[in-house]
C-alpha cells in the first residue's frame, strides 16, 4: 500500500513537472518566434492550430500502434468541448490585443475564483477556509509581481470576460469528461485535438488577420522559423497532455493555483535569458505566490486526510437504525432454529 502511494506521488510530481517545464519552454520558444526581436511570426491562433495538428497526429499514431485504447465519447460532447476550447484561445488572443498587459494579467488571475464558483455551481463543490486563504495569497502574490498599468475599454472587457468564462469551463470539463466516460487524459486529448486542429487551421488565419492586419500567406518562411515552429509544436504536445493529466488527477482549481508557478519561472527565465527587468516588487510577489502555493498544497492534503478519516469512520460505524434492525434479526433467528428442530423431531 505504501509503495502504491509512493508511486502515485512520484507520478503526480512528474505530471506537474512536465506541465511546468513544457509550458515555460513553449513560452520561451514562442517569445523567440513571435517577438519583433526574433522572427516576428505573429500568427498566434494559426500556430495553436499547428500545435493541435501535431498533437492529433501523435494521438493517431498512438491509437494505431495500440499504445492507447480508444473509448467512446459522444460526438456532440466532443464538438461542444472543442467549441469552448477554441473560444478560450481566440478570447485570450483578443483580450491580449485589446487590453493593457495589466488588465490582461488581472483577467488571468480572476480564473481561480471563477473556477471555484463554477465548480460550486456545477458540482456543488465546497472549499475549506485554508484553501480559500491559500487562493487569496496566490492571487495577491502573482498580482504583485505581474500587474502593472491597468486600462480598460468595453470591447477588451467583453473579450476578457468571454476568455475567462470559456477557459474556466474548458478546464472543468476536462476533469468531468474523464470521470464521466472513464477515459484517460491522453485518450480524451486525442479525440478533441483533431477537431480543434481543423477548426483553428481553417478560421485561425482570419482571426490572425483581424488581430494583426497581416496575412500568413505573405510571411516569408525561413529555416529558423520552421525550427522554432517544430519546437513549439513538440513542446505543445507535452503541454497539452500534462494539462489534461493534471486536471484529471487533481482539479481545475489546483491546476490554476499551482500553475502560477509557471509565471514565476517565466519571470525568472526572462530575466536570465532575455534581460527582462526583475524589480524588488517582482521578487516580493514571487515569494508571496510561492508561499500561497505551499499553503494551498498543505490545505488540500489536510482536506484529503480529513475526508478519508470521515469516510473510514462512516464506513466502520453503524447507525442507530442499523443496530436496531440487527438486534431484531438476532432475536428472531433463534426462534426459527428452535421451530426447525421441533419440526424435524
Short mmCIF file of N, CA, C and O in Angstrom, two decimals, residues 156-205:
data_model
loop_
_atom_site.label_atom_id
_atom_site.label_comp_id
_atom_site.label_asym_id
_atom_site.label_seq_id
_atom_site.Cartn_x
_atom_site.Cartn_y
_atom_site.Cartn_z
N UNK A 156 -12.48 45.28 -24.96
CA UNK A 156 -11.50 44.47 -24.25
C UNK A 156 -12.09 43.78 -23.04
O UNK A 156 -11.78 42.61 -22.77
N UNK A 157 -12.98 44.47 -22.31
CA UNK A 157 -13.61 43.91 -21.13
C UNK A 157 -14.50 42.72 -21.51
O UNK A 157 -14.47 41.67 -20.85
N UNK A 158 -15.27 42.87 -22.59
CA UNK A 158 -16.15 41.79 -23.06
C UNK A 158 -15.33 40.57 -23.48
O UNK A 158 -15.63 39.43 -23.12
N UNK A 159 -14.25 40.82 -24.25
CA UNK A 159 -13.37 39.73 -24.69
C UNK A 159 -12.72 39.02 -23.50
O UNK A 159 -12.60 37.79 -23.50
N UNK A 160 -12.31 39.80 -22.51
CA UNK A 160 -11.69 39.21 -21.31
C UNK A 160 -12.69 38.33 -20.56
O UNK A 160 -12.35 37.24 -20.10
N UNK A 161 -13.94 38.80 -20.44
CA UNK A 161 -14.99 38.01 -19.76
C UNK A 161 -15.25 36.70 -20.50
O UNK A 161 -15.35 35.63 -19.87
N UNK A 162 -15.35 36.78 -21.83
CA UNK A 162 -15.57 35.56 -22.64
C UNK A 162 -14.39 34.61 -22.48
O UNK A 162 -14.57 33.39 -22.31
N UNK A 163 -13.17 35.14 -22.49
CA UNK A 163 -11.97 34.31 -22.36
C UNK A 163 -11.91 33.62 -21.01
O UNK A 163 -11.63 32.41 -20.93
N UNK A 164 -12.19 34.36 -19.94
CA UNK A 164 -12.12 33.80 -18.59
C UNK A 164 -13.18 32.72 -18.39
O UNK A 164 -12.89 31.63 -17.89
N UNK A 165 -14.42 33.01 -18.81
CA UNK A 165 -15.51 32.05 -18.63
C UNK A 165 -15.29 30.78 -19.45
O UNK A 165 -15.47 29.66 -18.95
N UNK A 166 -14.87 30.93 -20.72
CA UNK A 166 -14.67 29.76 -21.58
C UNK A 166 -13.47 28.93 -21.13
O UNK A 166 -13.52 27.70 -21.14
N UNK A 167 -12.39 29.59 -20.70
CA UNK A 167 -11.22 28.87 -20.22
C UNK A 167 -11.53 28.10 -18.94
O UNK A 167 -11.14 26.94 -18.79
N UNK A 168 -12.25 28.74 -18.03
CA UNK A 168 -12.63 28.08 -16.78
C UNK A 168 -13.53 26.88 -17.06
O UNK A 168 -13.33 25.80 -16.49
N UNK A 169 -14.52 27.06 -17.94
CA UNK A 169 -15.43 25.97 -18.29
C UNK A 169 -14.69 24.83 -18.98
O UNK A 169 -14.96 23.65 -18.73
N UNK A 170 -13.73 25.17 -19.84
CA UNK A 170 -12.96 24.14 -20.53
C UNK A 170 -12.17 23.30 -19.54
O UNK A 170 -12.15 22.06 -19.63
N UNK A 171 -11.53 23.95 -18.57
CA UNK A 171 -10.70 23.21 -17.62
C UNK A 171 -11.54 22.34 -16.69
O UNK A 171 -11.14 21.23 -16.33
N UNK A 172 -12.73 22.81 -16.32
CA UNK A 172 -13.63 22.00 -15.51
C UNK A 172 -14.13 20.80 -16.33
O UNK A 172 -14.24 19.68 -15.83
N UNK A 173 -14.42 21.04 -17.62
CA UNK A 173 -14.95 19.98 -18.49
C UNK A 173 -13.95 18.86 -18.71
O UNK A 173 -14.34 17.71 -18.88
N UNK A 174 -12.65 19.19 -18.74
CA UNK A 174 -11.63 18.15 -18.93
C UNK A 174 -11.76 17.09 -17.85
O UNK A 174 -11.81 15.88 -18.13
N UNK A 175 -11.84 17.54 -16.59
CA UNK A 175 -11.96 16.60 -15.48
C UNK A 175 -13.28 15.86 -15.48
O UNK A 175 -13.32 14.64 -15.27
N UNK A 176 -14.38 16.57 -15.74
CA UNK A 176 -15.71 15.93 -15.68
C UNK A 176 -15.90 14.92 -16.81
O UNK A 176 -16.50 13.86 -16.60
N UNK A 177 -15.37 15.19 -18.01
CA UNK A 177 -15.48 14.23 -19.13
C UNK A 177 -14.66 12.97 -18.84
O UNK A 177 -15.11 11.86 -19.16
N UNK A 178 -13.48 13.14 -18.25
CA UNK A 178 -12.66 11.97 -17.92
C UNK A 178 -13.37 11.07 -16.91
O UNK A 178 -13.35 9.84 -17.03
N UNK A 179 -14.00 11.68 -15.91
CA UNK A 179 -14.71 10.89 -14.90
C UNK A 179 -16.00 10.29 -15.46
O UNK A 179 -16.34 9.14 -15.18
N UNK A 180 -16.70 11.06 -16.27
CA UNK A 180 -17.99 10.61 -16.80
C UNK A 180 -17.85 9.40 -17.71
O UNK A 180 -18.67 8.47 -17.65
N UNK A 181 -16.82 9.37 -18.55
CA UNK A 181 -16.65 8.29 -19.52
C UNK A 181 -15.47 7.36 -19.19
O UNK A 181 -15.11 6.51 -20.01
N UNK A 182 -14.90 7.53 -17.98
CA UNK A 182 -13.77 6.70 -17.54
C UNK A 182 -12.69 6.63 -18.62
O UNK A 182 -12.23 5.55 -19.00
N UNK A 183 -12.33 7.79 -19.12
CA UNK A 183 -11.37 7.88 -20.21
C UNK A 183 -10.10 8.56 -19.72
O UNK A 183 -10.17 9.47 -18.90
N UNK A 184 -8.96 8.10 -20.19
CA UNK A 184 -7.69 8.68 -19.80
C UNK A 184 -7.47 10.05 -20.41
O UNK A 184 -8.14 10.43 -21.38
N UNK A 185 -6.51 10.77 -19.85
CA UNK A 185 -6.24 12.14 -20.32
C UNK A 185 -5.77 12.15 -21.77
O UNK A 185 -6.24 12.96 -22.58
N UNK A 186 -4.86 11.24 -22.13
CA UNK A 186 -4.33 11.23 -23.49
C UNK A 186 -5.40 10.79 -24.49
O UNK A 186 -5.46 11.32 -25.62
N UNK A 187 -6.25 9.84 -24.09
CA UNK A 187 -7.32 9.37 -24.98
C UNK A 187 -8.32 10.51 -25.28
O UNK A 187 -8.76 10.68 -26.42
N UNK A 188 -8.67 11.28 -24.23
CA UNK A 188 -9.58 12.40 -24.44
C UNK A 188 -8.94 13.46 -25.34
O UNK A 188 -9.59 13.99 -26.25
N UNK A 189 -7.67 13.74 -25.10
CA UNK A 189 -6.96 14.74 -25.90
C UNK A 189 -6.87 14.30 -27.37
O UNK A 189 -7.05 15.12 -28.27
N UNK A 190 -6.63 13.01 -27.60
CA UNK A 190 -6.51 12.52 -28.97
C UNK A 190 -7.84 12.58 -29.72
O UNK A 190 -7.87 12.60 -30.95
N UNK A 191 -8.96 12.62 -28.98
CA UNK A 191 -10.28 12.74 -29.61
C UNK A 191 -10.64 14.20 -29.92
O UNK A 191 -11.29 14.48 -30.93
N UNK A 192 -10.23 15.11 -29.04
CA UNK A 192 -10.61 16.52 -29.23
C UNK A 192 -9.60 17.27 -30.10
O UNK A 192 -9.97 18.23 -30.77
N UNK A 193 -8.33 16.84 -30.11
CA UNK A 193 -7.29 17.56 -30.85
C UNK A 193 -7.57 17.69 -32.35
O UNK A 193 -7.38 18.77 -32.92
N UNK A 194 -8.02 16.61 -33.05
CA UNK A 194 -8.29 16.77 -34.49
C UNK A 194 -9.36 17.81 -34.80
O UNK A 194 -9.23 18.58 -35.76
N UNK A 195 -10.41 17.85 -33.97
CA UNK A 195 -11.50 18.82 -34.20
C UNK A 195 -10.97 20.24 -34.00
O UNK A 195 -11.25 21.14 -34.81
N UNK A 196 -10.19 20.44 -32.94
CA UNK A 196 -9.63 21.77 -32.67
C UNK A 196 -8.63 22.17 -33.75
O UNK A 196 -8.58 23.33 -34.16
N UNK A 197 -7.82 21.20 -34.20
CA UNK A 197 -6.82 21.50 -35.23
C UNK A 197 -7.48 21.96 -36.53
O UNK A 197 -7.09 22.99 -37.11
N UNK A 198 -8.49 21.23 -36.99
CA UNK A 198 -9.16 21.57 -38.26
C UNK A 198 -9.81 22.94 -38.17
O UNK A 198 -9.64 23.79 -39.06
N UNK A 199 -10.55 23.17 -37.07
CA UNK A 199 -11.27 24.45 -36.94
C UNK A 199 -10.30 25.63 -36.81
O UNK A 199 -10.52 26.69 -37.40
N UNK A 200 -9.20 25.44 -36.06
CA UNK A 200 -8.24 26.54 -35.88
C UNK A 200 -7.43 26.81 -37.14
O UNK A 200 -7.11 27.96 -37.45
N UNK A 201 -7.11 25.77 -37.90
CA UNK A 201 -6.37 25.97 -39.15
C UNK A 201 -7.23 26.60 -40.23
O UNK A 201 -6.73 27.29 -41.13
N UNK A 202 -8.56 26.38 -40.16
CA UNK A 202 -9.48 26.98 -41.14
C UNK A 202 -9.76 28.44 -40.78
O UNK A 202 -9.67 29.34 -41.63
N UNK A 203 -10.10 28.68 -39.51
CA UNK A 203 -10.51 30.03 -39.10
C UNK A 203 -9.37 30.85 -38.49
O UNK A 203 -9.48 32.07 -38.37
N UNK A 204 -8.27 30.18 -38.10
CA UNK A 204 -7.14 30.86 -37.47
C UNK A 204 -6.53 31.99 -38.28
O UNK A 204 -6.32 33.09 -37.76
N UNK A 205 -6.25 31.76 -39.59
CA UNK A 205 -5.66 32.84 -40.40
C UNK A 205 -6.53 34.10 -40.46
O UNK A 205 -6.00 35.22 -40.47
#
